[in-house]
XYZ file of C-alpha atoms in Angstrom:
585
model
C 36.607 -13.477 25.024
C 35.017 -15.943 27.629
C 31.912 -15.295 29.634
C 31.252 -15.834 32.951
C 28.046 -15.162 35.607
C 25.724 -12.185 34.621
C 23.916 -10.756 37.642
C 21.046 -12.100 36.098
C 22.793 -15.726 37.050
C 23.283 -16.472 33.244
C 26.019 -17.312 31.461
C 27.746 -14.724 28.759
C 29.048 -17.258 25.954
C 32.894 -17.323 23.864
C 32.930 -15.148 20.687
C 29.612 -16.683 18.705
C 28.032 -14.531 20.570
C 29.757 -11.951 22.419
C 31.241 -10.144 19.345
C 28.838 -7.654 19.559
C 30.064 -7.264 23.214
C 33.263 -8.391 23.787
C 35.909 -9.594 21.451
C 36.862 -12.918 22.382
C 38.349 -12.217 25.581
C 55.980 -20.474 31.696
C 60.973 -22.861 32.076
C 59.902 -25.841 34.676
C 60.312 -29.245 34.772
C 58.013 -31.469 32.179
C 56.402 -34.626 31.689
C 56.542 -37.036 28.831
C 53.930 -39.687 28.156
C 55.014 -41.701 30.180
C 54.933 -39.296 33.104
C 53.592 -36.925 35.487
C 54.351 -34.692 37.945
C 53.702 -34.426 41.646
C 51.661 -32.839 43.950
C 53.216 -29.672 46.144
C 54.384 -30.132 49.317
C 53.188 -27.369 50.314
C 50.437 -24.567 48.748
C 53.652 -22.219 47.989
C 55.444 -24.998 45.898
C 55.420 -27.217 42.148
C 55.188 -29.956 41.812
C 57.892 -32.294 41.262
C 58.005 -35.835 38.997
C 55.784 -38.515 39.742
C 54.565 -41.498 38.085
C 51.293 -42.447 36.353
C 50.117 -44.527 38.933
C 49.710 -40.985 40.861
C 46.342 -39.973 42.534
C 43.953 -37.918 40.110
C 44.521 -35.461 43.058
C 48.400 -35.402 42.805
C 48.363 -35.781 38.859
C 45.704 -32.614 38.205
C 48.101 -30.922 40.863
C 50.559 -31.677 38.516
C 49.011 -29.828 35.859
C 49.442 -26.393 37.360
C 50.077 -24.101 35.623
C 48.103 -24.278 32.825
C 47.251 -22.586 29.352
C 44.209 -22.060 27.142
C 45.383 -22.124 23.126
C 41.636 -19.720 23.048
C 40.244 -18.681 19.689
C 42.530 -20.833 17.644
C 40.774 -24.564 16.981
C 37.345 -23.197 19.025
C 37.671 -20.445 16.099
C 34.758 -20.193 13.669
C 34.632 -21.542 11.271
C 38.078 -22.003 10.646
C 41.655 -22.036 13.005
C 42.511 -18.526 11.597
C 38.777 -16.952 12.053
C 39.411 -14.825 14.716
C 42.902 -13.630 14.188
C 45.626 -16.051 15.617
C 47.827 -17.724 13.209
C 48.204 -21.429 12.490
C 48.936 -23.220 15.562
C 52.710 -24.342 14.922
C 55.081 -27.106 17.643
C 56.953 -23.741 18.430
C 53.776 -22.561 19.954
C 54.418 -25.461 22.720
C 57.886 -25.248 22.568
C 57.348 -21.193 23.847
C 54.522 -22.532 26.316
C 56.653 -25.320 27.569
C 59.503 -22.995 28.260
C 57.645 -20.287 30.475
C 56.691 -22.380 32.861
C 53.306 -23.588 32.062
C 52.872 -27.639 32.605
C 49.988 -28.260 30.764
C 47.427 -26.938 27.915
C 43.937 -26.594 27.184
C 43.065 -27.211 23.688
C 39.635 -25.980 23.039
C 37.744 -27.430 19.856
C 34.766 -26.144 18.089
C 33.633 -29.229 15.534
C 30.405 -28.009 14.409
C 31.429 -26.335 11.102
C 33.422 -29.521 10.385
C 31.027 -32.311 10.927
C 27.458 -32.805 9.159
C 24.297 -31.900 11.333
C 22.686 -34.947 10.166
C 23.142 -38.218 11.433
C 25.726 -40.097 11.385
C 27.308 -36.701 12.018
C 30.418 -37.470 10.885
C 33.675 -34.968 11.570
C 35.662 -34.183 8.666
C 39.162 -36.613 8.486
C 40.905 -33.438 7.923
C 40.013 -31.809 10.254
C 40.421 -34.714 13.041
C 43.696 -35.128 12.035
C 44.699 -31.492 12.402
C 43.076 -31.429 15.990
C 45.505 -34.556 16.402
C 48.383 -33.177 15.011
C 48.051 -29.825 17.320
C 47.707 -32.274 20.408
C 50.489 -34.552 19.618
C 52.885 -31.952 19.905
C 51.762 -30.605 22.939
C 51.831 -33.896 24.438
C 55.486 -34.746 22.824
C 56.553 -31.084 25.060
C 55.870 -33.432 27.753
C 52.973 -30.667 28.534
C 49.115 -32.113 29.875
C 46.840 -31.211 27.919
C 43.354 -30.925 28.410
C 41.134 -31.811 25.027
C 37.144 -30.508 24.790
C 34.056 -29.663 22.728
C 33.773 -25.859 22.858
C 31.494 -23.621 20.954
C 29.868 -26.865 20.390
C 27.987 -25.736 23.500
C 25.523 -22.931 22.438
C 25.983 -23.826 18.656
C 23.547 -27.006 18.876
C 24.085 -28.608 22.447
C 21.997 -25.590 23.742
C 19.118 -26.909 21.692
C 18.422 -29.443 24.100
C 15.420 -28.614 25.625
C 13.983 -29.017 21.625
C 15.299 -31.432 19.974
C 16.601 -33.751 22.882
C 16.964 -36.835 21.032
C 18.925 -35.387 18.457
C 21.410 -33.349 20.783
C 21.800 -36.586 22.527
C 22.647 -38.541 19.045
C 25.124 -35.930 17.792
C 26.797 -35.623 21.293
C 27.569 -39.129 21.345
C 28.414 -39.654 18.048
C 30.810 -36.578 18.277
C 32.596 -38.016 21.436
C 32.349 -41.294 19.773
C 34.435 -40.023 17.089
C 37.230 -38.243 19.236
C 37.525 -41.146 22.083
C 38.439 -43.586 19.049
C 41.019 -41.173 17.781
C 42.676 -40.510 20.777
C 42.244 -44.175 22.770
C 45.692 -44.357 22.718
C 47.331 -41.188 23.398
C 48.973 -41.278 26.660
C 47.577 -40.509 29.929
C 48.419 -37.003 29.887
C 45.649 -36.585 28.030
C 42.462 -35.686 29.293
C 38.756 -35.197 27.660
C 36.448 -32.856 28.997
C 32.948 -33.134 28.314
C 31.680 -29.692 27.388
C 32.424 -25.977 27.404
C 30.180 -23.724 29.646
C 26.905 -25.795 29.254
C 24.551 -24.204 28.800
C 20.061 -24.644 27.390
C 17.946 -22.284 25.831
C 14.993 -21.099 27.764
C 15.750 -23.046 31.168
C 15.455 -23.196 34.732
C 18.673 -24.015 36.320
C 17.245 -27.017 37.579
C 16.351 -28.190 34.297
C 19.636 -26.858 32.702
C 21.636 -28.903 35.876
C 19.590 -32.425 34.370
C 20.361 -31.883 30.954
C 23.735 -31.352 31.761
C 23.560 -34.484 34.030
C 22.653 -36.734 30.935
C 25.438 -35.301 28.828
C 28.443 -35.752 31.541
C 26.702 -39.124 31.628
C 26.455 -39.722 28.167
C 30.429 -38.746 28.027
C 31.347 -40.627 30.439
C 30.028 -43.855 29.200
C 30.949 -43.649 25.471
C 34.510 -42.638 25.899
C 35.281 -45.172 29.512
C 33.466 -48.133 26.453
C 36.096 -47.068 23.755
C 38.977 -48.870 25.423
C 42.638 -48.157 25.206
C 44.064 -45.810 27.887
C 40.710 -44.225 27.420
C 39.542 -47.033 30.314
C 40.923 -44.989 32.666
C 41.969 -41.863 31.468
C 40.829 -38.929 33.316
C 37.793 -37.566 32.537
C 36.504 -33.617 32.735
C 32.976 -32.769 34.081
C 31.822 -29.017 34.137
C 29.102 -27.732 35.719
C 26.072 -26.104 34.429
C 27.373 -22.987 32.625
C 30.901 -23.977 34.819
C 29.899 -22.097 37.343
C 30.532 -22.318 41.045
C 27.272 -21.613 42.402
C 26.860 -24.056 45.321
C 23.695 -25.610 43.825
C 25.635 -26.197 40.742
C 28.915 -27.921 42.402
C 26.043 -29.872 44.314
C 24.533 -31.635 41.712
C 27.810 -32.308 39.669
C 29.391 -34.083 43.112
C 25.978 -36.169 42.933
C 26.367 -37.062 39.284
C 29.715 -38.008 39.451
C 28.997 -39.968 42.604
C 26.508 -42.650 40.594
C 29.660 -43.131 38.091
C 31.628 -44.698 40.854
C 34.856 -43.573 38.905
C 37.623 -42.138 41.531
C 39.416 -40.689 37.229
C 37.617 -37.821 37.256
C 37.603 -33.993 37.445
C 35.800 -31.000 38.092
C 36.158 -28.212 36.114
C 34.919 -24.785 36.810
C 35.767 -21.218 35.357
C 36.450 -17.797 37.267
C 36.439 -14.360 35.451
C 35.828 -12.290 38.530
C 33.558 -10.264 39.934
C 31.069 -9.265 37.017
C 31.423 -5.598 37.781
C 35.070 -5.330 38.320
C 35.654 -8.022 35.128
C 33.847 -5.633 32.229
C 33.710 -1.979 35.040
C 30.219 -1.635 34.715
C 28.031 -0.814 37.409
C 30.622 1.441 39.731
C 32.994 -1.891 39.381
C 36.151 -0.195 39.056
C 37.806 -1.589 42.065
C 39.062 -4.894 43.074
C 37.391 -3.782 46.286
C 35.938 -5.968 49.584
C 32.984 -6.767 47.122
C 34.909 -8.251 44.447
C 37.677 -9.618 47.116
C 34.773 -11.658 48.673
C 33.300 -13.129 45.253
C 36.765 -14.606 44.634
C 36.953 -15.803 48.175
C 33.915 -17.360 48.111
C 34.554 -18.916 45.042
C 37.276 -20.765 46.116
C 36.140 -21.840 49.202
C 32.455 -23.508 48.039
C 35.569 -25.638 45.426
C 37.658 -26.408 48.730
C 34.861 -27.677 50.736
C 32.514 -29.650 48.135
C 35.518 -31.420 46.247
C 39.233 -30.966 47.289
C 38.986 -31.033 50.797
C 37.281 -34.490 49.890
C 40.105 -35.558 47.822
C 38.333 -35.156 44.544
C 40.088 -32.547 41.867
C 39.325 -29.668 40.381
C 40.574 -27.973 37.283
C 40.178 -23.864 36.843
C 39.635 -24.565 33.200
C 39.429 -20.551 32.524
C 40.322 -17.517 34.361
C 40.862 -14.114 33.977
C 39.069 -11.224 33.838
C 36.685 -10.644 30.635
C 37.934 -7.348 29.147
C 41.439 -7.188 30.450
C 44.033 -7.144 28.689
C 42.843 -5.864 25.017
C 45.810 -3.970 23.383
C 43.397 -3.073 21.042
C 41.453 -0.692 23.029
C 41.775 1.340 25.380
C 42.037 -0.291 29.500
C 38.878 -1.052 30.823
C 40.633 -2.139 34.571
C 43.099 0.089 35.949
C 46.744 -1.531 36.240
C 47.200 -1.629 39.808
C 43.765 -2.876 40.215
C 44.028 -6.163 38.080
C 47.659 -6.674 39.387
C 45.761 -7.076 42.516
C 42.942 -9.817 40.733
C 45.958 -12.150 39.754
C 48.052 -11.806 43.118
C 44.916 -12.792 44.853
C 43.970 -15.125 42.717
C 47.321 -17.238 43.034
C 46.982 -17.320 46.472
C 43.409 -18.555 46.727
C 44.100 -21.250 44.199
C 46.547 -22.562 46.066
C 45.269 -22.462 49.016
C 42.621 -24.541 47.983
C 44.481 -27.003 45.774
C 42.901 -25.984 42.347
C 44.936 -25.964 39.110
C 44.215 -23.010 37.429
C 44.254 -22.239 32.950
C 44.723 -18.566 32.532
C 42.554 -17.874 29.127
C 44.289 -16.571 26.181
C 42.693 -15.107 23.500
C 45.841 -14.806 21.463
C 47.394 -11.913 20.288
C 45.845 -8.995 21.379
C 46.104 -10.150 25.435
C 48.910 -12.316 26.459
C 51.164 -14.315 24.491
C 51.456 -12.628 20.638
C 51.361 -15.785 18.600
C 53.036 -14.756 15.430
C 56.095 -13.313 18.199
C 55.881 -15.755 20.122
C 56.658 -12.986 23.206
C 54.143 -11.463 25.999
C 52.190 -8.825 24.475
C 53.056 -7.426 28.245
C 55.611 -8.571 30.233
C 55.395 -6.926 33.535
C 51.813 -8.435 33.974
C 52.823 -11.952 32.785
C 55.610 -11.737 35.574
C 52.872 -10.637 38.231
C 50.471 -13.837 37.043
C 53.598 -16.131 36.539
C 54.831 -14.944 40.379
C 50.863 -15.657 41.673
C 51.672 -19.452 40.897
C 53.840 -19.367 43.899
C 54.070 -16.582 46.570
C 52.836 -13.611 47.665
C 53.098 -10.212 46.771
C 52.312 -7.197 48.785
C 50.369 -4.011 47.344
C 48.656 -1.185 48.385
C 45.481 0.322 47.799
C 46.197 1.972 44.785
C 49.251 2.318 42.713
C 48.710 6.245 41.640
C 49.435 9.161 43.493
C 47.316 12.816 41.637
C 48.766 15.642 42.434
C 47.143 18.608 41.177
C 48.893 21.211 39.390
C 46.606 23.979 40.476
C 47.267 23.325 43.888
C 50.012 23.312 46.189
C 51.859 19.777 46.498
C 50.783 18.285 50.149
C 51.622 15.007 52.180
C 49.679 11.860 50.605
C 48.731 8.605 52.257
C 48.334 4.750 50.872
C 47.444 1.920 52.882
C 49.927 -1.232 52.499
C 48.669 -4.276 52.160
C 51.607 -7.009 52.941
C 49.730 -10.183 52.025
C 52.315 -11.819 54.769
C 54.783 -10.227 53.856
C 57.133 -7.121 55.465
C 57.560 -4.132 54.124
C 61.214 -3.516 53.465
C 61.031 0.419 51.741
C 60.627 2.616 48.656
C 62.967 2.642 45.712
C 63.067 4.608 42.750
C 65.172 3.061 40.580
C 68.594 2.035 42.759
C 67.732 5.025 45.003
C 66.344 4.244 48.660
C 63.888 6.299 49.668
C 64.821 8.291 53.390
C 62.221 6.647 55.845
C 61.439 9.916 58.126
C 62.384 12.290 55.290
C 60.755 10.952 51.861
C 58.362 8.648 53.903
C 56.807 7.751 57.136
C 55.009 4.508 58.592
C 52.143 3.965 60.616
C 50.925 0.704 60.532
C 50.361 0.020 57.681
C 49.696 3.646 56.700
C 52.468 4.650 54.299
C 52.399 8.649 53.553
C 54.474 10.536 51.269
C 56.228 14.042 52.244
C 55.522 17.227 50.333
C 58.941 17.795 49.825
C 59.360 13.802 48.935
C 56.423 14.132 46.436
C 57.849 17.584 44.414
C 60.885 16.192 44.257
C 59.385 13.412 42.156
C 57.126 15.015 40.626
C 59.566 17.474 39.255
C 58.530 20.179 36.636
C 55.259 18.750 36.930
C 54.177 18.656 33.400
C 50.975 16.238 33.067
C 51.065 12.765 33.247
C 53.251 10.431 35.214
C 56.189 12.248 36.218
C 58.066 9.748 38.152
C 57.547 5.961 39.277
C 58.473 4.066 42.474
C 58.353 1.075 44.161
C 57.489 -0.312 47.698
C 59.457 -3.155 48.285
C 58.326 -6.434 50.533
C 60.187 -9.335 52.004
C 59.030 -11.186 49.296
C 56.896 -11.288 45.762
C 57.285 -8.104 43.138
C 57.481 -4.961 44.314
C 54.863 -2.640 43.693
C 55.185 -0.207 41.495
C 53.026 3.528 42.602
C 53.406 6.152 40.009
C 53.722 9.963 40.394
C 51.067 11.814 38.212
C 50.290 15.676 37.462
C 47.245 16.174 36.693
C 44.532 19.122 36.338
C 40.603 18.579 35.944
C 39.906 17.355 32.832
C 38.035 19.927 30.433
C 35.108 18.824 27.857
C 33.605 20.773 25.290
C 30.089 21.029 23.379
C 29.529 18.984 20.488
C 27.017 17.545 18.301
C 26.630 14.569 15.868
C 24.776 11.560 15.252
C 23.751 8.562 16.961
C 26.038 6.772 14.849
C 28.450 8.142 17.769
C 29.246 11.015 19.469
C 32.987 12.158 19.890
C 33.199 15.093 22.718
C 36.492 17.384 22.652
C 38.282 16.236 25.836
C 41.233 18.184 27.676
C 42.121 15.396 29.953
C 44.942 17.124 31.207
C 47.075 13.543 32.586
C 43.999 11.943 34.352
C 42.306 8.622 32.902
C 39.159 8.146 32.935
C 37.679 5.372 35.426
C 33.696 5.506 34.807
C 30.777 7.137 33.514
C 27.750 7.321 35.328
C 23.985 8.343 33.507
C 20.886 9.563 34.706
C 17.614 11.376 33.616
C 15.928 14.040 35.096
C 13.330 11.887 36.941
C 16.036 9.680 38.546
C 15.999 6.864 36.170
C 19.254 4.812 34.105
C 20.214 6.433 31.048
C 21.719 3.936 28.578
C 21.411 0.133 27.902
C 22.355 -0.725 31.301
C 19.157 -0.125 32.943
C 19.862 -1.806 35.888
C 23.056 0.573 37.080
C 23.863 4.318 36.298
C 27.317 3.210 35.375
C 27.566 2.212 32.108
C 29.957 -0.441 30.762
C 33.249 0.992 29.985
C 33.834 1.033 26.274
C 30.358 -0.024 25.227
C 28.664 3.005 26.420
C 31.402 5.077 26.678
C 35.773 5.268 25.987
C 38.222 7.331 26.008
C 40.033 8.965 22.914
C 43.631 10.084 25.095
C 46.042 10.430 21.763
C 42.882 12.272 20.008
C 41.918 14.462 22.948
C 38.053 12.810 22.538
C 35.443 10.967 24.828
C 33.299 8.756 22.733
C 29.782 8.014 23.650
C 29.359 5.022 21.396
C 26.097 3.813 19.124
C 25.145 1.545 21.433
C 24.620 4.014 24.186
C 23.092 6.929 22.055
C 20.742 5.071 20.440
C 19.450 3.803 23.889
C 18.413 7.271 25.452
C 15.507 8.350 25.025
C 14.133 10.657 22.071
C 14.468 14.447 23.322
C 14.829 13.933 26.827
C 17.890 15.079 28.499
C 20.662 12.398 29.755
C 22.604 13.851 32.466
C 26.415 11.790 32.708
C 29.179 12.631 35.293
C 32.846 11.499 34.284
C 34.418 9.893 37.142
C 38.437 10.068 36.706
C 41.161 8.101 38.842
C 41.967 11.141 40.251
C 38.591 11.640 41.824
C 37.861 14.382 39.579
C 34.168 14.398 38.185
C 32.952 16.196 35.563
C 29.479 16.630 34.611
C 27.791 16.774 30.964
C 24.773 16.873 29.245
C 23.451 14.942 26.318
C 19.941 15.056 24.151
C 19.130 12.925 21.259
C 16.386 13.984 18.749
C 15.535 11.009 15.987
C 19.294 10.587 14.679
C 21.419 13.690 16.054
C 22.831 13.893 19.321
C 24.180 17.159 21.135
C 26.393 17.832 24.127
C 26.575 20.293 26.499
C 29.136 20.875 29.437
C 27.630 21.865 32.333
C-alpha cells in the first residue's frame, strides 16, 4: 500500500516499510507510438486523437485515465515478492480494454544494481523492465516509467552521504535514459517516487529534492534520442500538495526553461477517513474540504497556468483489502471516488488510481475486478456525476417498533428521478416523500422491505438521478450488539461478540484519568484493524498485539464500540505483564 500525509506532515512510505502497518495498499480509443490523444472539450469528456506535436497540456490530458501496475516491478526484491504474478502482454491487453489510456510502471532497481560505483543495473533485469514497457506501449497505452522504492531505500540517505546519493542517482538514470532514448514519445520518465530525507526540515528535504529533479533533468534531456524532448516527471517533496511544496517545484522547474514537463502529485485522502483512525469514519465536510483543497492549490499554481499535472497515485490507503475485513464503509468510499472524479476534472488533472494487485482491484492471475460494482463507480467518476445521499444504510431495530426514517440527497447536479427496488418503482406519497432534498421512508414502506426482519440486510434499493449510478441504500435489522468477558494474552485478545447484523465503525479508548489508551496517543480512536477488527463469521472482536501491548501495566483501559447503527457499547480491558482480561460493562 502507498502512503500519503501523516498529521505529523510526514510521509508514510510503499511496502518497505509499511508492512508492519499496511499491506501494500478501462474499452476507449488508444494511441500507438506514433500518437496521442486529445484534450477534452469539456471537464465531462475524453479525449479524442491528436498528434505528437500536441501541447504537454493536451497530451497529459490525454493520458486520463490512468493505471498503477503497484507491487509488481517496485516489488522487493523480486517481481513476484509481494504476491502478484509475472507481469504478462495480457495484463495490458485487459488494461487497454477497460478504458484506461495510459500506465504507470513503477520500478524498484536497488536489489538489482551494485551499491558501489559504477552502480551498474543488472542486463537482466533492464531488459525485463523493457520488455514489460514495450508492450504497454505496443497497446497504444502511455505509460509513465519511474524509480520507486529507490526513494527511502538509499535516496533518503541524502542528508549523509550526499555525494554518493548524487553519483548513484545519476548513474541509475543514466542507465535507463540510454535504454529507453528511443522509445516513442508516449513514454515518459519520472524522476522519483515520494521523495523523501531522513532527519529533515522540509525546507531542507524541498533542496535536496531540487538537486535531484535537477540532476534528472539534465542527464536524461543530454542522452539524446526522443529523450531531447520527451516529457519529463517532477514530484514534489514526499508528492505532496502542500502549497509550500507545489511552490518550490513551480520555481525549480522554472530555471529549466523546459515547457516538456510535468508535475506529479499523489492523493490518498483525508488521513483519518483513508486508514479510520481518529473518529475518521466519514467522508464528512472535513475530509470533503481536504480533497477540495487539494485540487484547487494544483488548479491555481500549475494548470490554470497551462503547465500539467499528473495524479500519479490515488486512492484511499486501506480500502479495498479483500483480505481483511472493511476498514471504510461502502457508501462512504463510493462517495471518495465520485468526488474525486469530479474535482479532477474540474481542475484538468489526470489521475492513476493505485493498484496493489490482487487483493484490491484488478485480480491479476483473473484478469477480472476483484469488485465490480466499485470499479463501475471509479470508472463512471472519469466522466459525470453521480448523486448520493448521506448514507447508504437504513437500521432498523428489531426491538423496536419500525418508524418513518430520513436521508438527505445529495444530487451533485443532478435530479432526483425516484426509488427502485429491483424493476419496482417505489409510490412517491406512499413508500416515500420529498422535501428538499430530505428523502424519508414510510413505516409501512420500510416493513414491507424489511420483511421478516431477520438480522442483516433484508432488502436493497436504489435512488435513481438524471444521471451517474444510482445509489444503492440497503435495508438492515439489527439489535445492539452483545460482548462477553474474556481473557488471554497480549499476544491478542479475541472477545465473544453477538453483533446481531450491525458492523462495527470505530473503537474509541480511554483511561481513567482522561488520557489515550493504545498506540495512537494522539486520538481516542484507534486505527481500525491495527488496534482493533472485527471477527463477523467467528462472532469475535479482536483487540490486536499491537494495541494490548501498548496499555499500560494494570491500569484499566476503558473502550466504547461505536457501530453504523449508532449503537455503542462499552467494555473494559486490564493488562497485567502478558495476560489481558475483559469485562463488559
Amino acid at each position: 500500500m502507498k502512503g500519503t500525509q501523516h498529521p505529523t506532515g510526514r510521509s508514510s512510505r510503499g511496502p518497505g516499510r509499511v508492512l508492519g502497518l499496511l499491506l501494500a495498499l478501462v474499452t476507449m480509443i488508444g494511441v500507438t507510438s506514433a500518437a496521442a490523444l486529445a484534450a477534452p472539450a469539456h471537464p465531462g469528456a475524453l479525449p479524442t486523437r491528436l498528434s505528437l506535436a500536441a501541447s504537454p497540456m493536451d497530451t497529459v490530458a490525454a493520458m486520463q485515465p490512468s493505471w498503477n501496475m503497484g507491487n509488481t516491478l517496485d516489488a522487493i526484491p523480486d517481481e513476484t515478492s509481494w504476491g502478484n504474478p509475472v507481469a504478462t502482454k495480457a495484463l495490458f491487453d485487459t488494461i487497454k480494454s477497460q478504458g484506461f489510456r495510459s500506465v504507470r510502471i513503477p520500478v524498484t532497481w536497488t536489489d538489482h544494481q551494485s551499491s558501489t560505483a559504477p552502480y551498474t543495473i543488472d542486463a537482466t533485469w533492464m531488459n525485463r523492465v523493457k520488455q514489460v514497457v514495450d508492450w504497454a506501449l505496443a497497446d497504444g497505452l502511455y505509460v509513465v516509467l519511474n524509480v520507486h522504492h529507490d526513494s527511502w531505500q538509499w535516496i533518503a540517505t541524502m542528508p549523509t552521504d550526499h555525494d554518493g546519493v548524487l553519483a548513484r542517482f545519476k548513474a541509475t538514470w543514466t542507465q535507463i535514459a540510454a535504454t529507453f532514448k528511443d522509445s516513442p514519445r508516449s513514454l515518459l520518465l519520472e524522476s522519483n517516487n515520494e521523495p523523501q530525507f531522513n532527519n529533515t526540515t522540509d525546507a531542507q528535504g524541498i533542496q535536496y529534492n531540487d538537486e535531484l529533479n535537477t540532476a534528472f533533468h539534465s542527464v536524461v534531456r543530454q542522452s539524446g534520442g526522443n529523450n531531447a524532448t520527451r516529457l519529463l516527471v517532477l514530484p514534489t517533496l514526499h508528492t505532496n500538495s502542500g502549497q509550500a511544496f507545489l511552490d518550490a517545484l513551480a520555481a525549480n522547474m522554472k530555471s529549466f526553461n523546459d515547457s516538456n514537463l510535468v508535475v506529479t502529485v499523489h492523493y490518498y485522502g483525508y488521513y483519518p477517513f483513508s486508514v479510520n483512525v481518529a473518529g475518521g469514519t466519514q467522508f464528512d465536510a472535513t475530509s470533503q474540504k481536504d480533497m477540495t483543497d487539494h485540487f484547487a492549490r494544483i488548479r491555481a499554481t500549475f494548470t490554470s497556468k497551462g503547465v500539467p499535472v499528473y495524479l500519479g497515485e490515488y486512492g484511499l490507503l486501506a480500502y479495498p483489502d479483500s483480505n481483511h475485513p472493511s476498514r471504510i464503509e461502502r457508501g462512504e468510499a463510493l462517495k471518495f471516488f465520485e468526488q474525486l472524479g469530479y474535482e479532477a476534472r474540474t481542475a484538468r488533472v489526470t489521475t492513476a488510481l493505485w493498484d496493489p494487485g490482487t487483493f484490491a482491484y484488478l485480480n491479476r492471475t483473473t484478469l477480472r475486478w476483484t469488485d465490480p460494482a466499485l470499479f463501475a463507480a471509479i470508472r463512471s467518476s472519469w466522466t459525470a456525476r453521480s448523486g448520493t445521499a448521506s448514507s447508504d444504510r437504513i437500521f432498523l431495530a428489531k426491538s423496536s417498533a419500525i418508524t418513518a426514517r430520513t436521508l438527505t440527497l445529495n444530487p451533485n447536479g443532478r435530479t432526483f428521478q425516484g426509488l427502485w427496488q429491483g424493476s419496482t418503482r417505489l409510490v412517491q406519497g406512499q413508500d416515500y416523500t420529498v422535501s428538499g432534498n430530505q428523502l424519508t421512508l414510510t413505516a409501512a414502506a420500510l416493513a414491507r422491505l424489511a420483511g421478516n426482519r431477520a438480522y442483516g440486510t433484508n432488502a436493497t434499493f436504489e435512488a435513481r438521478y438524471s444521471g451517474g449510478l444510482p445509489w444503492n441504500i440497503y435495508v438492515t435489522t439489527y439489535d445492539r450488539p452483545v460482548l462477553s468477558d474474556a481473557s488471554g494474552s497480549t499476544s491478542g485478545l479475541t472477545i465473544p461478540t453477538q453483533y446481531r447484523g450491525d458492523q462495527l465503525a470505530t473503537m474509541e479508548a480511554t483511561y481513567a484519568d482522561g488520557s489515550n489508551a493504545g498506540p495512537v496517543n494522539w486520538s481516542p480512536y484507534q486505527e481500525f484493524n491495527a488496534s482493533f477488527s472485527p471477527d463477523y463469521s467467528g462472532n469475535g472482536l479482536v483487540l490486536t498485539s499491537d494495541f494490548l501491548n501498548a496499555l499500560r501495566d494494570n491500569t484499566q483501559a476503558t473502550l466504547v464500540f461505536h457501530f453504523w447503527s449508532g449503537a455503542t457499547v462499552t467494555y473494559r480491558v486490564t493488562k497485567n505483564a502478558g495476560s489481558v482480561t475483559g469485562t463488559v460493562v
